Coordinates of C-alpha atoms and ligand atoms in Angstrom, one line a residue:
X1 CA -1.6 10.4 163.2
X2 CA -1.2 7.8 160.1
X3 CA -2.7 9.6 156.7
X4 CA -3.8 5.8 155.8
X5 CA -6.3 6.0 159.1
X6 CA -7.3 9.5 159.1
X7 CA -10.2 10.4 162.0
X8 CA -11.1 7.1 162.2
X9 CA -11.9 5.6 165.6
X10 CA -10.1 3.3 167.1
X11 CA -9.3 3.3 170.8
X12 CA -11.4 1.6 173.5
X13 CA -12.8 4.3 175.5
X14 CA -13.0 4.4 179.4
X15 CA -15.9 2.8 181.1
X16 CA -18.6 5.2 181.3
X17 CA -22.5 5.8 182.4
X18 CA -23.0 5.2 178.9
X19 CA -22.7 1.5 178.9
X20 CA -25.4 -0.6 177.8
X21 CA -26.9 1.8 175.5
X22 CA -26.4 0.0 172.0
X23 CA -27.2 2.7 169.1
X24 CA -30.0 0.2 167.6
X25 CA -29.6 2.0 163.9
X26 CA -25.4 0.9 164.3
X27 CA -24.8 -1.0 160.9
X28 CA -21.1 -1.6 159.4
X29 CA -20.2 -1.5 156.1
X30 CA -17.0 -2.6 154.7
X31 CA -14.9 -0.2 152.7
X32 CA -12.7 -2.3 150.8
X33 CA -9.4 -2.3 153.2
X34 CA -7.7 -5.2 153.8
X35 CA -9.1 -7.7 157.0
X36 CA -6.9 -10.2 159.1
X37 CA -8.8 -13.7 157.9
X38 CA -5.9 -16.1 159.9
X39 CA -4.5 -13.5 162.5
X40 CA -0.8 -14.1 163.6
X41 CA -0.6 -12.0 166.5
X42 CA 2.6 -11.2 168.5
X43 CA 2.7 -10.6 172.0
X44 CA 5.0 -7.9 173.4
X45 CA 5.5 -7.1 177.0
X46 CA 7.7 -3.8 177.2
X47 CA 9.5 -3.3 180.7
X48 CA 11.4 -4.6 183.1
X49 CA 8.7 -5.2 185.4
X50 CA 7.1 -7.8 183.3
X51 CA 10.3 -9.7 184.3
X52 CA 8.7 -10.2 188.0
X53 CA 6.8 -12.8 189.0
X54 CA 3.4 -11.1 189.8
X55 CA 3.5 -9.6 186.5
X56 CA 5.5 -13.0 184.5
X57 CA 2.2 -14.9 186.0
X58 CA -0.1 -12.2 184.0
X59 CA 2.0 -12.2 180.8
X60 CA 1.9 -15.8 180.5
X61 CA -1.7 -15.3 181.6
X62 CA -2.2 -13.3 178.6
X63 CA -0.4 -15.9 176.0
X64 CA -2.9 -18.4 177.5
X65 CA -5.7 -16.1 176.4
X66 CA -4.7 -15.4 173.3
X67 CA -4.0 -19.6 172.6
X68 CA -7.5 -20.1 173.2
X69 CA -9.7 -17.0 171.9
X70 CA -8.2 -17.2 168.8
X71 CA -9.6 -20.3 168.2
X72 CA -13.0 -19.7 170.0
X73 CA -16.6 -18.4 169.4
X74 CA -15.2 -15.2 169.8
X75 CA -13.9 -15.4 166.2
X76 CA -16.3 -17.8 164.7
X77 CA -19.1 -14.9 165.4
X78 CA -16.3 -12.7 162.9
X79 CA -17.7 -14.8 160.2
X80 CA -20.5 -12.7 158.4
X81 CA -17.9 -10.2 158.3
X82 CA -16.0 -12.5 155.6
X83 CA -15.5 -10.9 151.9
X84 CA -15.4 -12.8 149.2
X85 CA -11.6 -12.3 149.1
X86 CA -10.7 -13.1 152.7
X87 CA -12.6 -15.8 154.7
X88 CA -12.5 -14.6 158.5
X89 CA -11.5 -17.9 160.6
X90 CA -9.4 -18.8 163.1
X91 CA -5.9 -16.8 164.0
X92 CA -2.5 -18.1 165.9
X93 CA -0.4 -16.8 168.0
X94 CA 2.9 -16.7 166.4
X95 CA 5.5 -15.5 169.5
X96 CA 5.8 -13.6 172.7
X97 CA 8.4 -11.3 173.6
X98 CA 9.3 -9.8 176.7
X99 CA 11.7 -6.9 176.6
X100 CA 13.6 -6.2 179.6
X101 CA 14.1 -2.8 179.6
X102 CA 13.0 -0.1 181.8
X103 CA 10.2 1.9 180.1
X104 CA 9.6 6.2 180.8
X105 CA 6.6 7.4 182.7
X106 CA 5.0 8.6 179.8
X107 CA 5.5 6.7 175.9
X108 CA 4.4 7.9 172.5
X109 CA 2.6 5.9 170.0
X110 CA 5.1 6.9 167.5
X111 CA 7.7 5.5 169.9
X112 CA 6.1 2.0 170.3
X113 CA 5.7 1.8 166.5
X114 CA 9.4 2.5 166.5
X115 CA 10.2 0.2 168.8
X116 CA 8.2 -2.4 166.8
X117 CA 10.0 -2.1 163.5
X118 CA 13.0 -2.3 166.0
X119 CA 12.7 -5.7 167.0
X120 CA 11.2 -6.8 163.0
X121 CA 14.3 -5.2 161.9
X122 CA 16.7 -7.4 164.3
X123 CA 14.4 -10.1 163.8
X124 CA 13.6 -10.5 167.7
X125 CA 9.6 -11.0 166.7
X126 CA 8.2 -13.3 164.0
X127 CA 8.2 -11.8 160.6
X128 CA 5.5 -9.5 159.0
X129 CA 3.0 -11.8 156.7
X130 CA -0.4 -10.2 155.5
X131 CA -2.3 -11.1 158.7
X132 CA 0.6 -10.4 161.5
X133 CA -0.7 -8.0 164.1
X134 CA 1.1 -7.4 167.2
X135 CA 0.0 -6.6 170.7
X136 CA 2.6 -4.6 172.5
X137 CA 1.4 -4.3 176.4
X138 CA 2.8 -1.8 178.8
X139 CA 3.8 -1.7 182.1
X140 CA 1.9 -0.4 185.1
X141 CA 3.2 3.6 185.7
X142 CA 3.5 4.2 182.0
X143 CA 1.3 6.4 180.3
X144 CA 0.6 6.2 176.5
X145 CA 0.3 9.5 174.7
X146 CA -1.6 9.2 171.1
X147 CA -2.5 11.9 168.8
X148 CA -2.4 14.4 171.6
X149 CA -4.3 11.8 173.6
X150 CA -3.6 10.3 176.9
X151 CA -4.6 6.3 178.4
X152 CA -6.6 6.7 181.6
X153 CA -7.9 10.4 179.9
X154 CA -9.2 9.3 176.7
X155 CA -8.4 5.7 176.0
X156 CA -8.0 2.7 177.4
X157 CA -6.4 0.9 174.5
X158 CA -6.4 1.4 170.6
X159 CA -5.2 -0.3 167.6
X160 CA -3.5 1.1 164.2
X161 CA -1.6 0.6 161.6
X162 CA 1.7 2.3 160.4
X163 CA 2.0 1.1 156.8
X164 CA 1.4 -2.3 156.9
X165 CA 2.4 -2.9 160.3
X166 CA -0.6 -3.6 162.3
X167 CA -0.7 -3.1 166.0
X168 CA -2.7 -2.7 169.3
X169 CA -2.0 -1.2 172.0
X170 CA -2.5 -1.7 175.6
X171 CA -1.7 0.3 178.6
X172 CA -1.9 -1.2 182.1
X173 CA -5.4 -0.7 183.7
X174 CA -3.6 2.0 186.4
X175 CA -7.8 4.0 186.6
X176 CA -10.7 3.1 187.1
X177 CA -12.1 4.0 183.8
X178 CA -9.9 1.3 182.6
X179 CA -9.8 -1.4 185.1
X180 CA -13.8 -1.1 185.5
X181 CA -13.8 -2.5 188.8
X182 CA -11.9 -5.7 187.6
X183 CA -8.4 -7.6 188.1
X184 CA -6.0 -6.5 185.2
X185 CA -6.1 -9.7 183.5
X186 CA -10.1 -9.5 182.9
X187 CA -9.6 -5.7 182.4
X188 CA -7.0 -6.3 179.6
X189 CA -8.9 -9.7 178.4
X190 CA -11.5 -7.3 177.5
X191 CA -9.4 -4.5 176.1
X192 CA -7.5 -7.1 173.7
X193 CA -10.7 -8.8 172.8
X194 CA -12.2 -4.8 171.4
X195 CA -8.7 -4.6 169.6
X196 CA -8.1 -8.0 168.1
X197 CA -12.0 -8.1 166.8
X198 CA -11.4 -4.8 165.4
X199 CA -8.1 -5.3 163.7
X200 CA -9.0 -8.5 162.5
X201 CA -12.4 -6.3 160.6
X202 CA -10.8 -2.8 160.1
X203 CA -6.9 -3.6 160.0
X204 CA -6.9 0.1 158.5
X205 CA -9.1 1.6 160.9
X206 CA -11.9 2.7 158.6
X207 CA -11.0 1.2 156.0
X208 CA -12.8 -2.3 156.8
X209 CA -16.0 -2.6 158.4
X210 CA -16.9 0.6 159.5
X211 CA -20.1 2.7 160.7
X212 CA -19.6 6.3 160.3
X213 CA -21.3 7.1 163.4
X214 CA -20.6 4.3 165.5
X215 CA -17.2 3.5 165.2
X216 CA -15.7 -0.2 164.4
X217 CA -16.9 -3.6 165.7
X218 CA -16.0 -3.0 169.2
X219 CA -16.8 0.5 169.9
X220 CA -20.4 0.2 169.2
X221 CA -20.5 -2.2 172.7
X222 CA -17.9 -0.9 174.4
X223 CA -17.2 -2.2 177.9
X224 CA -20.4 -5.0 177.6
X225 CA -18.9 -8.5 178.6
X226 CA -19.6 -11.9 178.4
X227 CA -17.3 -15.0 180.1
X228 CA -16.3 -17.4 177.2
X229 CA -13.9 -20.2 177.8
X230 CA -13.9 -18.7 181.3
X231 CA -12.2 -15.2 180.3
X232 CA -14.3 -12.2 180.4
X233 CA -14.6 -10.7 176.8
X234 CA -16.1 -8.0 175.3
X235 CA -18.9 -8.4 173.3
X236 CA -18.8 -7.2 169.7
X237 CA -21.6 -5.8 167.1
X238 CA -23.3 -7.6 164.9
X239 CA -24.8 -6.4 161.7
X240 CA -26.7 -10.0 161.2
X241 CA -28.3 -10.2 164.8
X242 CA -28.5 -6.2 164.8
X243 CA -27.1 -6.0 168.7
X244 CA -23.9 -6.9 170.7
X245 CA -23.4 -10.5 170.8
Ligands
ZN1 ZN1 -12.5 0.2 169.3

């Protein structure tokens, strides 16, 4: 676990009975941290697998995603979460890399953070800039261990930081806790929507926009959806309409 991010929550839990049940006292705060107000994100798609066509066809799927939402309403609602240091608008998506390697059956966060620097280090992903956050996505078969946690046990996705590296991460929708009864594009279209919401308002988790008892952005409406631009996204909190929007 980073010191910077302490307890602070930040996975995307598994789809439970709980849905739907929006704490209506949920109010966020902001703590001072750094927040993403242009996001750069990076796509990464670690494993052979996303070589073949089935999965080629999702990755690309994924880019296309990314291209629109981070130019959409999704991150115009972001807005009231602006500081009067950072202005919350629109991100880019700076690359997408797929590496072609076979990946084990069970990966460490500490690993995929490794892995990251790897590929700044070599220069095979754009370079870090104050608002870079990169997605790495994992092949189907691969389990992500975090803090003693497991995907498809206790997460279905989570994003951190490692200095100032920012990151998300998401495993392939292999349970149903985590696909939800959807295809794994609309099941990871709503797992990167929770993350990129989040790490654009709590970067640090904790450290942004934060409710103690509630969690970040996304965790407060976990697994509630809505179709914008015709991709099924999760919706986030917010403090000005008190309710997931
Ligand atoms: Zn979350």
């Amino acid at each position: 676990m980073e010191a910077s991010t302490g307890g602070a929550i930040r996975i995307v839990p598994l789809r439970g009975p709980q849905i739907g049940l929006t704490p209506s006292t949920a109010s966020l705060t902001y703590r001072r941290g750094p927040l993403l107000g242009a996001v750069e994100v990076t796509t990464i798609f670690w494993g052979s697998s996303w070589k073949q066509a089935e999965q080629a066809t999702l990755a690309s799927q994924l880019n296309a995603f990314f291209d629109d939402i981070l130019k959409s309403a999704l991150i115009d609602q972001l807005a009231e979460y602006s500081t009067p240091s950072t202005t919350i608008g629109h991100g880019t998506r700076a690359g997408t890399l797929t590496i072609d390697a076979n990946v084990s059956a069970t990966v460490d966060d500490s690993q995929i953070v490794a892995m990251v620097q790897g590929l700044l280090s070599a220069g095979s992903v754009p370079k870090q800039t104050a608002n870079s956050l990169y997605f790495i996505y994992l092949p189907s078969g691969t389990t992500v261990t975090m803090s003693g946690q497991a995907s498809c046990l206790a997460f279905c996705g989570y994003h951190d930081a490692s200095g100032s590296l920012y990151y998300a991460v998401e495993p392939y929708p292999d349970c149903t806790g985590c696909s939800a009864g959807l295809s794994p594009f609309d099941a990871l279209c709503v797992t990167s929507s929770h993350e990129l919401c989040e790490s654009i308002t709590d970067p640090l988790p904790g450290q942004g926009w934060y409710d103690d008892a509630n969690g970040e952005i996304g965790d407060i409406c976990a697994w509630q959806t809505k179709t914008l631009d015709g991709y099924t996204v999760q919706r986030e909190w917010s403090n000005q309409a008190s309710s997931c929007v």
